[in-house]
Coordinates of C-alpha atoms in Angstrom, one line a residue:
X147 CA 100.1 80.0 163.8
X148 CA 101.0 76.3 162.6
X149 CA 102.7 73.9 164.4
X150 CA 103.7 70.1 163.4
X151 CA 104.3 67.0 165.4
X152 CA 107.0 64.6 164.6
X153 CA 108.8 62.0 166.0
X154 CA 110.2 58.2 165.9
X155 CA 106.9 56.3 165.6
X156 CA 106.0 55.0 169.7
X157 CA 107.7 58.4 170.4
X158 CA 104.3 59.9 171.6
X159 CA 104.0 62.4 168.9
X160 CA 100.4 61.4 168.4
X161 CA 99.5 61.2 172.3
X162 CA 101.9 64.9 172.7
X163 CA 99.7 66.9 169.3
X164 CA 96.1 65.2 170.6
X165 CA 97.4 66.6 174.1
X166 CA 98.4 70.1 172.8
X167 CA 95.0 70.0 170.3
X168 CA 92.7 69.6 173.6
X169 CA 94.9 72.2 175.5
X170 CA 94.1 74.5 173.1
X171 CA 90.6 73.9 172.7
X172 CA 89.5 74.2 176.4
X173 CA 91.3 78.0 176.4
X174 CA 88.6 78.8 173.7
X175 CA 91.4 79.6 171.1
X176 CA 90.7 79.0 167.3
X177 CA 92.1 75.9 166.4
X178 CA 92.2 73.4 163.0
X179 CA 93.5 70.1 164.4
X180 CA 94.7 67.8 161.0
X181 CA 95.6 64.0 161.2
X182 CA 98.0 63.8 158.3
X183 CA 99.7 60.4 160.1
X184 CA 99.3 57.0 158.0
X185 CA 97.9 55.4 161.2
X186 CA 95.0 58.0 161.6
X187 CA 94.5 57.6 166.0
X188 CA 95.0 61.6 166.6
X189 CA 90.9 62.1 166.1
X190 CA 90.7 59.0 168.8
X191 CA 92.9 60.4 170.6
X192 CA 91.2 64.0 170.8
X193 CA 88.1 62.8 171.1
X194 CA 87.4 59.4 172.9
X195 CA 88.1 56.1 171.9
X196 CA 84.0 56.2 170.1
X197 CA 85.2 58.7 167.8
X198 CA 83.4 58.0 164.5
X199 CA 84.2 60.6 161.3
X200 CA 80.8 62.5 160.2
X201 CA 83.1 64.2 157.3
X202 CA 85.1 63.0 153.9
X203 CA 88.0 62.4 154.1
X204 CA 90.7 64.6 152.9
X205 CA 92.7 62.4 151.1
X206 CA 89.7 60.5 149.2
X207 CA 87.4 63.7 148.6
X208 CA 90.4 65.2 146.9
X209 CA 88.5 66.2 143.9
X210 CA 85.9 68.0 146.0
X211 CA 88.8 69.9 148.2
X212 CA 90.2 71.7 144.7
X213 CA 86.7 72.8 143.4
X214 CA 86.5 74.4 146.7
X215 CA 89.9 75.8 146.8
X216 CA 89.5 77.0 142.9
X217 CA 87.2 79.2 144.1
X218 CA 87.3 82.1 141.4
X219 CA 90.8 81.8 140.1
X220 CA 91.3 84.5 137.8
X221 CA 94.6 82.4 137.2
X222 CA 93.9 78.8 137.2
X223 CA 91.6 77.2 134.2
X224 CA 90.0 74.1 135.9
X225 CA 90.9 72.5 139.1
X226 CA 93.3 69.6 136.9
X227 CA 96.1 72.7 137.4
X228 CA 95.8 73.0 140.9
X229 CA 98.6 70.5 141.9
X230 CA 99.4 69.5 145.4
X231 CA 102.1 72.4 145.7
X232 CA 100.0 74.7 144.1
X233 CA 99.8 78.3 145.7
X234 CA 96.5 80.7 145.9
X235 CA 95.7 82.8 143.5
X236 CA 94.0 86.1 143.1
X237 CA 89.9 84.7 143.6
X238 CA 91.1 81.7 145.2
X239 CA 89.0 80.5 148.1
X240 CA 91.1 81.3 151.5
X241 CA 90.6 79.4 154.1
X242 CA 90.0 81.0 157.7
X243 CA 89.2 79.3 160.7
X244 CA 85.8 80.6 161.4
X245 CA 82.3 78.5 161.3
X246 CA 81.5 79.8 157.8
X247 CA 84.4 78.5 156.1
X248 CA 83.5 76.5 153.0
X249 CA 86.3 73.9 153.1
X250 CA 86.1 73.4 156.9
X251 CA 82.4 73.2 156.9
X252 CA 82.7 70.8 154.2
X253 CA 86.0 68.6 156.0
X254 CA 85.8 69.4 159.5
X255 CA 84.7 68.1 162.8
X256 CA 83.3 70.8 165.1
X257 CA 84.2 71.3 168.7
X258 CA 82.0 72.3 171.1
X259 CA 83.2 76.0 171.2
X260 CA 82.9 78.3 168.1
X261 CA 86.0 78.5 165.8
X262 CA 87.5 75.3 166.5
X263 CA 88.0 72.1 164.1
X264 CA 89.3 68.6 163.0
X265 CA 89.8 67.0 159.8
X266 CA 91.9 64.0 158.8
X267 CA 93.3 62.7 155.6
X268 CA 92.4 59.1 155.4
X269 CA 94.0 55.9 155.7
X270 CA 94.8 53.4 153.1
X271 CA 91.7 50.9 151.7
X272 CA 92.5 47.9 149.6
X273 CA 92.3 49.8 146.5
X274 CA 95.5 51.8 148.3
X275 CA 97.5 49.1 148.9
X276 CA 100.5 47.9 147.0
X277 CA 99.1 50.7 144.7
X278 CA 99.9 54.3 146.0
X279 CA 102.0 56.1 148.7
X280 CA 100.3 57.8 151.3
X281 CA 102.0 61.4 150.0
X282 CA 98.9 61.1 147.3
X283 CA 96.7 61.3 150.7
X284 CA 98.4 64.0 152.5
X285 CA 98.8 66.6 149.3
X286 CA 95.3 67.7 150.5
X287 CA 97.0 69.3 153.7
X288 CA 99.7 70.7 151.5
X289 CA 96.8 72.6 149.9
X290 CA 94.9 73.1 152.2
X291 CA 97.7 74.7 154.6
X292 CA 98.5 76.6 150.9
X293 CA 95.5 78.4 150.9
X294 CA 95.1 78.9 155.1
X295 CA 94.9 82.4 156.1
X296 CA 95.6 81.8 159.7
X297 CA 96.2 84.9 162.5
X298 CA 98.6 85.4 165.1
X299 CA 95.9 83.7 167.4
X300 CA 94.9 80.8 165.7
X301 CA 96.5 77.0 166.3
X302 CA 96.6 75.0 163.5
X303 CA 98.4 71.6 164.9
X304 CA 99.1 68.8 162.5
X305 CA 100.1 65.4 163.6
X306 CA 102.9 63.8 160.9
X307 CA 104.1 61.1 159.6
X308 CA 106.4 59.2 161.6
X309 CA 110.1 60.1 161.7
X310 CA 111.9 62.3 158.6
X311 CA 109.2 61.6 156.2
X312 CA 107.6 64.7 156.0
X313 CA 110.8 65.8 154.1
X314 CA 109.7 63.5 151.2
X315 CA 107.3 66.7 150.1
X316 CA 107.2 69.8 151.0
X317 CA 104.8 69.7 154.1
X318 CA 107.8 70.3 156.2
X319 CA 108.2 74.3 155.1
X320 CA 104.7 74.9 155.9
X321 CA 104.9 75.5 159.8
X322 CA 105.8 78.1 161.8
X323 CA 107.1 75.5 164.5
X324 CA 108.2 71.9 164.4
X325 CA 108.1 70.0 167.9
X326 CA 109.9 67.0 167.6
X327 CA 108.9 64.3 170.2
X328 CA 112.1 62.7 171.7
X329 CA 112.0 59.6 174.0
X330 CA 116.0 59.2 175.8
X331 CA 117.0 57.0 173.7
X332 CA 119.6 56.6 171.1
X333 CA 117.1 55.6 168.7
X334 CA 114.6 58.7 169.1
X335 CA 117.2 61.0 169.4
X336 CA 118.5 59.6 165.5
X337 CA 115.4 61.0 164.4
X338 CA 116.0 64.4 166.0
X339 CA 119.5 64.9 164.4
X340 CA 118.3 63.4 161.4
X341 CA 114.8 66.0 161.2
X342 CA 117.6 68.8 162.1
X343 CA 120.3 67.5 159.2
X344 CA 117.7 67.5 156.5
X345 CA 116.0 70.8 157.4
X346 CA 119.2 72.8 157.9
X347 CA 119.4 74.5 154.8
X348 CA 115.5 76.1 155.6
X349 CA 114.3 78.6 157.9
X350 CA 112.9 76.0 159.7
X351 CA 112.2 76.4 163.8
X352 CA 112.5 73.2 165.6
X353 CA 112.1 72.4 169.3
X354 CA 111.9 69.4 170.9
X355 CA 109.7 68.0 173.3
X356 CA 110.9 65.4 175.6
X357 CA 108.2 62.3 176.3
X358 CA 108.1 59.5 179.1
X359 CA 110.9 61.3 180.9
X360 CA 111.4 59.4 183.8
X361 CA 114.2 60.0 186.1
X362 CA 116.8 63.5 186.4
X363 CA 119.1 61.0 184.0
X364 CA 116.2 61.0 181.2
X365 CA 116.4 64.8 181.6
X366 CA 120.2 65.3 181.7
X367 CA 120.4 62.5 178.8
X368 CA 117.6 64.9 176.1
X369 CA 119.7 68.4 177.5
X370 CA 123.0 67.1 176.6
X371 CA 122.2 66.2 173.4
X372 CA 119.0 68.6 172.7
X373 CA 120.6 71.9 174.1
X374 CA 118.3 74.9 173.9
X375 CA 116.3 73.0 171.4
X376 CA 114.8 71.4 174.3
X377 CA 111.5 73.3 175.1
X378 CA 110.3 71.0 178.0
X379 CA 109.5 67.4 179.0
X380 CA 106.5 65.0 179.6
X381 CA 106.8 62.7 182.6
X382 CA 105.1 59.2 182.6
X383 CA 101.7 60.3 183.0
X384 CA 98.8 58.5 185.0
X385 CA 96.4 60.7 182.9
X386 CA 97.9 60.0 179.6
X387 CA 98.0 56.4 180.6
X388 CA 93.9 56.4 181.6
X389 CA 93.4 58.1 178.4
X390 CA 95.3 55.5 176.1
X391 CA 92.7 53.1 177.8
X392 CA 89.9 55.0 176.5
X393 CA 88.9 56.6 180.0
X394 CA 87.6 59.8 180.0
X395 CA 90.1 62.7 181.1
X396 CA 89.6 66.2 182.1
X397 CA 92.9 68.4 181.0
X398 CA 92.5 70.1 184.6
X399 CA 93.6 66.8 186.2
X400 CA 96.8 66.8 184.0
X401 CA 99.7 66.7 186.3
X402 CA 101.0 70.2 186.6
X403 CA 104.5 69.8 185.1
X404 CA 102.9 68.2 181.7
X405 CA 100.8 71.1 182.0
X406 CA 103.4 73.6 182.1
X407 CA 105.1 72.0 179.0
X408 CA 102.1 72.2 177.0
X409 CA 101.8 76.0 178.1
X410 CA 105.2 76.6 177.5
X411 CA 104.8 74.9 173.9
X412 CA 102.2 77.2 173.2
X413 CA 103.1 80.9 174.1
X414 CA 106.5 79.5 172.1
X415 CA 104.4 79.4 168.9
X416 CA 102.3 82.2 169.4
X417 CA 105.2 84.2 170.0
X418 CA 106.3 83.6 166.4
X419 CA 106.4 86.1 163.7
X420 CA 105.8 84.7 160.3
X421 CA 107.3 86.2 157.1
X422 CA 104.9 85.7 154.8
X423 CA 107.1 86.6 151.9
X424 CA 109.7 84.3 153.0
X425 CA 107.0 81.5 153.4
X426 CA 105.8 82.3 149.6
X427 CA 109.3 81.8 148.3
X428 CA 109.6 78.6 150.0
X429 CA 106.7 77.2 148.6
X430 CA 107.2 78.6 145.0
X431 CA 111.0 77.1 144.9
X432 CA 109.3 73.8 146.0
X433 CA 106.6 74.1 143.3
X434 CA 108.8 74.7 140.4
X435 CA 110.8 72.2 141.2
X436 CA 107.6 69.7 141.2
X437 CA 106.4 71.5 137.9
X438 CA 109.6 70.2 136.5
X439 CA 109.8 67.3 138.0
X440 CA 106.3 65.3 137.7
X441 CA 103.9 68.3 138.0
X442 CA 104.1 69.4 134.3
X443 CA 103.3 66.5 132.9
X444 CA 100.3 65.5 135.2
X445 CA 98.9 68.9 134.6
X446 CA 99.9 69.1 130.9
X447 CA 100.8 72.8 130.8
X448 CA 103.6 74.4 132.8
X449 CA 102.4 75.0 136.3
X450 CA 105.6 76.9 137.4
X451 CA 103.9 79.8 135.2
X452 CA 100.7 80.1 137.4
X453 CA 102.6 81.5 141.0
X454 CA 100.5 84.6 140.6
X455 CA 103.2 87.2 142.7
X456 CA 100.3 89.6 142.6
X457 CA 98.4 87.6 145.1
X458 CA 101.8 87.4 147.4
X459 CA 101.4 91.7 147.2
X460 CA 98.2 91.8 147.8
X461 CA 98.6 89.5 151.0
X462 CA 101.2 91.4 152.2
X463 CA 99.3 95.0 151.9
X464 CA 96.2 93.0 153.7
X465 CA 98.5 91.4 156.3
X466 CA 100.1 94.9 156.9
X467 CA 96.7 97.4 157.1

């Protein structure tokens, strides 16, 4: 099950997915951690303030990605059709979260237990600058999220862009929960209603998460205006604090009540049922409406005509057995 992190940026939404990534990890669950944020410090973060990549980047390696993802297409011609909002296909590689996994053995990081993973998209380099968006960068999650065949058990966490960004594609429909990390502020709490405004006409599922929650007035200040969207709090943390400073932390010294959130969190996604029809219809309004947009013309043929509905049926009768 997927779950994105978003938030004002200096909310903690970085700090709250690398904390929720290593939660995961050290319970032995499958897991595909994804740094899809313009600043690119979740794999720090995760990993120790040494973290070096070993694997392309997503977002440069692009070319690479497709010809994976092509796979056998008995649909697509060459990879110059597979857009960033293109869906699977009948013979298009899937991706699953186990060791063999082309794409992830290709893009990802390993952990020390079996099943588990990291990738990243890429920051910008001075070609970038003044020259692209960073969307060009993070269409390799759309894809790769596109072609994910993930199970009821798996944890696929992404860290976002900062605040209502991700509604500038169509990232945002691709998750089966959306934590929004909320400071008690004004200001962070703008981003909230703003996330919730622009994702109310979606099936989205949104909690929030409450960060550096310091007193029962920080608390009463995220219920009031958070309601039952509120899933739980983080306190101001000693071990998050040591961390930030690059010192080694064990998540069995995290205080218990940070703890408990991250649990909490947790058994909330995995307690989600996805519709996987409903998901497919999401992404094939979203790619039409790209095809007609810019999509067409980038691909030159019509790439609305290549949703192959047979691969949605045949998902379904695998999903179902």
């Amino acid at each position: 099950m997927r779950m994105a992190f978003v938030g004002k940026g200096g909310s903690g939404k970085t700090t709250l997915c690398s904390m929720m990534v290593r939660y995961a990890q050290q319970k032995g669950l499958p897991l595909l951690a994804i740094d899809a944020d313009i600043n690119q410090h979740l794999g720090e973060a995760v990993f120790g303030a040494d973290y070096q990549s070993q694997k392309p980047d997503l977002g440069t390696e692009l070319a690479q990605l497709k010809t994976l993802l092509l796979g056998k297409s008995t649909v697509l011609n060459s990879t110059s059709e597979m857009v960033k909002t293109m869906l699977p296909t009948q013979g298009s590689h899937l991706v699953t979260l186990s060791e063999s996994d082309a794409v992830l053995s290709t893009f990802a990081e390993k952990f020390d237990k079996p099943n588990q993973h990291f990738m990243h998209v890429c920051g910008f380099d001075e070609t970038d600058i003044g020259t692209k968006c960073f969307h060009a960068k993070t269409g390799a999650v759309e894809l790769v999220l596109n072609h994910l065949v993930d199970d009821q058990n798996d944890v696929v966490a992404v860290d976002m862009t900062a605040g209502a960004d991700a509604f500038a594609s169509w990232l945002f429909t691709r998750f089966d929960v959306t934590f929004i990390v909320v400071e008690p502020t004004l200001k962070s709490l703008s981003v909230y209603k703003q996330y919730k405004e622009y994702a109310k006409d979606y099936p989205l599922t949104i909690k929030v998460i409450g960060n550096k929650i310091a007193d029962a007035d920080d608390l009463e200040f995220l219920q009031a205006h958070c309601g039952d969207d509120l899933i739980g709090t983080v306190t101001h943390s000693k071990w998050v604090k040591r961390a930030k400073k690059g010192l080694p932390q064990v998540m069995a010294d995290l205080e218990p009540q940070n703890a408990e959130t991250l649990e909490r969190a947790l058994s909330f996604l995995q307690s989600q049922k996805r519709d996987w029809t409903q998901y497919w219809d999401m992404g094939a309004e979203f790619h039409t409406k790209n095809a007609v947009s810019w999509a067409n013309e980038a691909a030159g043929r019509d790439v609305a005509s290549l949703i192959d509905m047979d691969f949605l049926l045949s998902l379904n009768a695998a999903k179902a057995a």
